[in-house]
């Protein structure tokens, strides 16, 4: 009998804790299209797999009448569970409890689950829905954030870290997501900013809504701070599950090759790339024509669209694609696309995911804006990331590979393992028009018919350099291939490079052009 009472008490305590901030606060949460913290976890994880810890934590704030307030679980839910049967660690802030604000014990719960994730070498998922530092707890809240940021950094490159913004993520709190690998946002629900609209109005006199300041669209399209955009929470959870199917649990865990399936649908890959170098095409068609099942999980789809990055499987193995997008600004490298590519290359390298680079670009974007925005520094990140990456690096030059763009996009010179070129490839210092205008300037100027001579010189330059055979004659390109041979060759190259082993010079760490 006594025993049963104890169990009843446990049930009672659990029920109370699981009610979070109470029915009214839950109602408000739902009215905004938001699930509660526990509902979110249950929707995301495999059914029946979630185990919660620290449910009965109590906060330690005493000032400002806080000693009279009960804050169940101190506004955050932590635990472990599985996704696709693989263990993960998770925390979800509970906005119904003091606005999910972060006090000392709240932060200790988060750092506890972060420590688990790192120790157990399993992915960490953080669901953010919080008014930021708990104002009543002063420096203890700041200390909590500091402890979280430190652990984000420690875990970087060891375990995948995913941040999901499902409500406000305000003030310094934004720096935890910013330190993680993938940030997910949901239309109308997610908000992320350093200073909110009220502060902006007071200090700068400018009026702006939270949505326009730091909503999902802003961060997915304009700032590049977020990687995935979803219409609602359920879509967001599906995206997270899909992403996790492509990446390993840690930098030391091997993903065994899965089943091989052919690209879905009939792709006329030999005819995707127009021979005329001025005509655009969608490089994602090339990816789909190569990938198993034509499956491609694109990352940062809405930002810096002149480069395409994301995961596929080829021959059952996960690969990271980096591809210039001729549909958008001819696929140039600029400040944003360089940042986007470089970070992704480093993620793939950290987690042993081979890189497949598809090249078609006229080079780095010229212009005062880009120069003054630091295209030198940002562009250097691509060179650094590719040079530093020791995972298998497979490059396919589809068409244009001009100038610095040729070198940067995983060229032989940055130690690509295999470089293939399609017959449409043009590898040169610059495009034929620009080149002819410079090197034949005098002849063109002095000719009786300058236009005719210019045309001739462009043709002369084209026939000499605008092809893959000069590079192939020096061994910079390993094979000139028919596009339809690409998938077979990539599968083979992935097999050959499975046990690739290169050693870099011993150093504490490099100094990338951050
Ligand atoms: C304590 C907080 C809080 C906070 C919200 N609450 N934010 N309590 N500290 N930071 C409480 C509210 O008092 C309220 O309590 C409950 O949470 C719900 O908040 P509402 O304001 O009613 O919700 P809503 O209208 O949806 O507005 C959400 C919000 C707003 C936009 C997030 O609450 C807000 O602006 N909060 C303050 C944001 C902020 O400036 N944070 C500090 C940033 S500085 P009751 O009891 O009434 O239900 C920072 C520094 C970190 O974070 C530095 C790290 C390096």
PDB file of C-alpha atoms in Angstrom, residues 34 40 91-94 110 125-130 145 162-169 173-174 176-177 189-191:
ATOM      1  CA  UNK A  34       3.287  26.416 -31.681  1.00  0.00           C
ATOM      2  CA  UNK A  40       7.845  19.050 -30.195  1.00  0.00           C
ATOM      3  CA  UNK A  91      16.747  20.019 -25.218  1.00  0.00           C
ATOM      4  CA  UNK A  92      13.623  22.065 -25.841  1.00  0.00           C
ATOM      5  CA  UNK A  93      12.946  25.371 -24.130  1.00  0.00           C
ATOM      6  CA  UNK A  94       9.443  25.690 -22.704  1.00  0.00           C
ATOM      7  CA  UNK A 110      21.133  22.367 -21.174  1.00  0.00           C
ATOM      8  CA  UNK A 125      19.437  18.997 -31.132  1.00  0.00           C
ATOM      9  CA  UNK A 126      18.432  22.224 -29.385  1.00  0.00           C
ATOM     10  CA  UNK A 127      14.936  23.667 -29.716  1.00  0.00           C
ATOM     11  CA  UNK A 128      15.006  27.379 -28.906  1.00  0.00           C
ATOM     12  CA  UNK A 129      11.888  29.230 -27.745  1.00  0.00           C
ATOM     13  CA  UNK A 130      12.908  31.805 -25.192  1.00  0.00           C
ATOM     14  CA  UNK A 145      25.012  31.304 -21.851  1.00  0.00           C
ATOM     15  CA  UNK A 162      21.347  21.224 -34.850  1.00  0.00           C
ATOM     16  CA  UNK A 163      19.462  24.325 -33.685  1.00  0.00           C
ATOM     17  CA  UNK A 164      15.748  24.693 -34.179  1.00  0.00           C
ATOM     18  CA  UNK A 165      14.302  28.160 -33.661  1.00  0.00           C
ATOM     19  CA  UNK A 166      10.643  27.760 -32.713  1.00  0.00           C
ATOM     20  CA  UNK A 167       9.797  31.074 -31.111  1.00  0.00           C
ATOM     21  CA  UNK A 168      11.912  34.007 -30.032  1.00  0.00           C
ATOM     22  CA  UNK A 169      15.662  33.558 -29.759  1.00  0.00           C
ATOM     23  CA  UNK A 173      21.019  33.733 -26.993  1.00  0.00           C
ATOM     24  CA  UNK A 174      21.364  33.780 -30.778  1.00  0.00           C
ATOM     25  CA  UNK A 176      24.380  29.310 -29.546  1.00  0.00           C
ATOM     26  CA  UNK A 177      22.553  28.584 -32.833  1.00  0.00           C
ATOM     27  CA  UNK A 189       7.005  31.307 -35.639  1.00  0.00           C
ATOM     28  CA  UNK A 190      10.781  31.743 -35.518  1.00  0.00           C
ATOM     29  CA  UNK A 191      12.389  35.058 -34.570  1.00  0.00           C
TER      30      UNK A 191
END
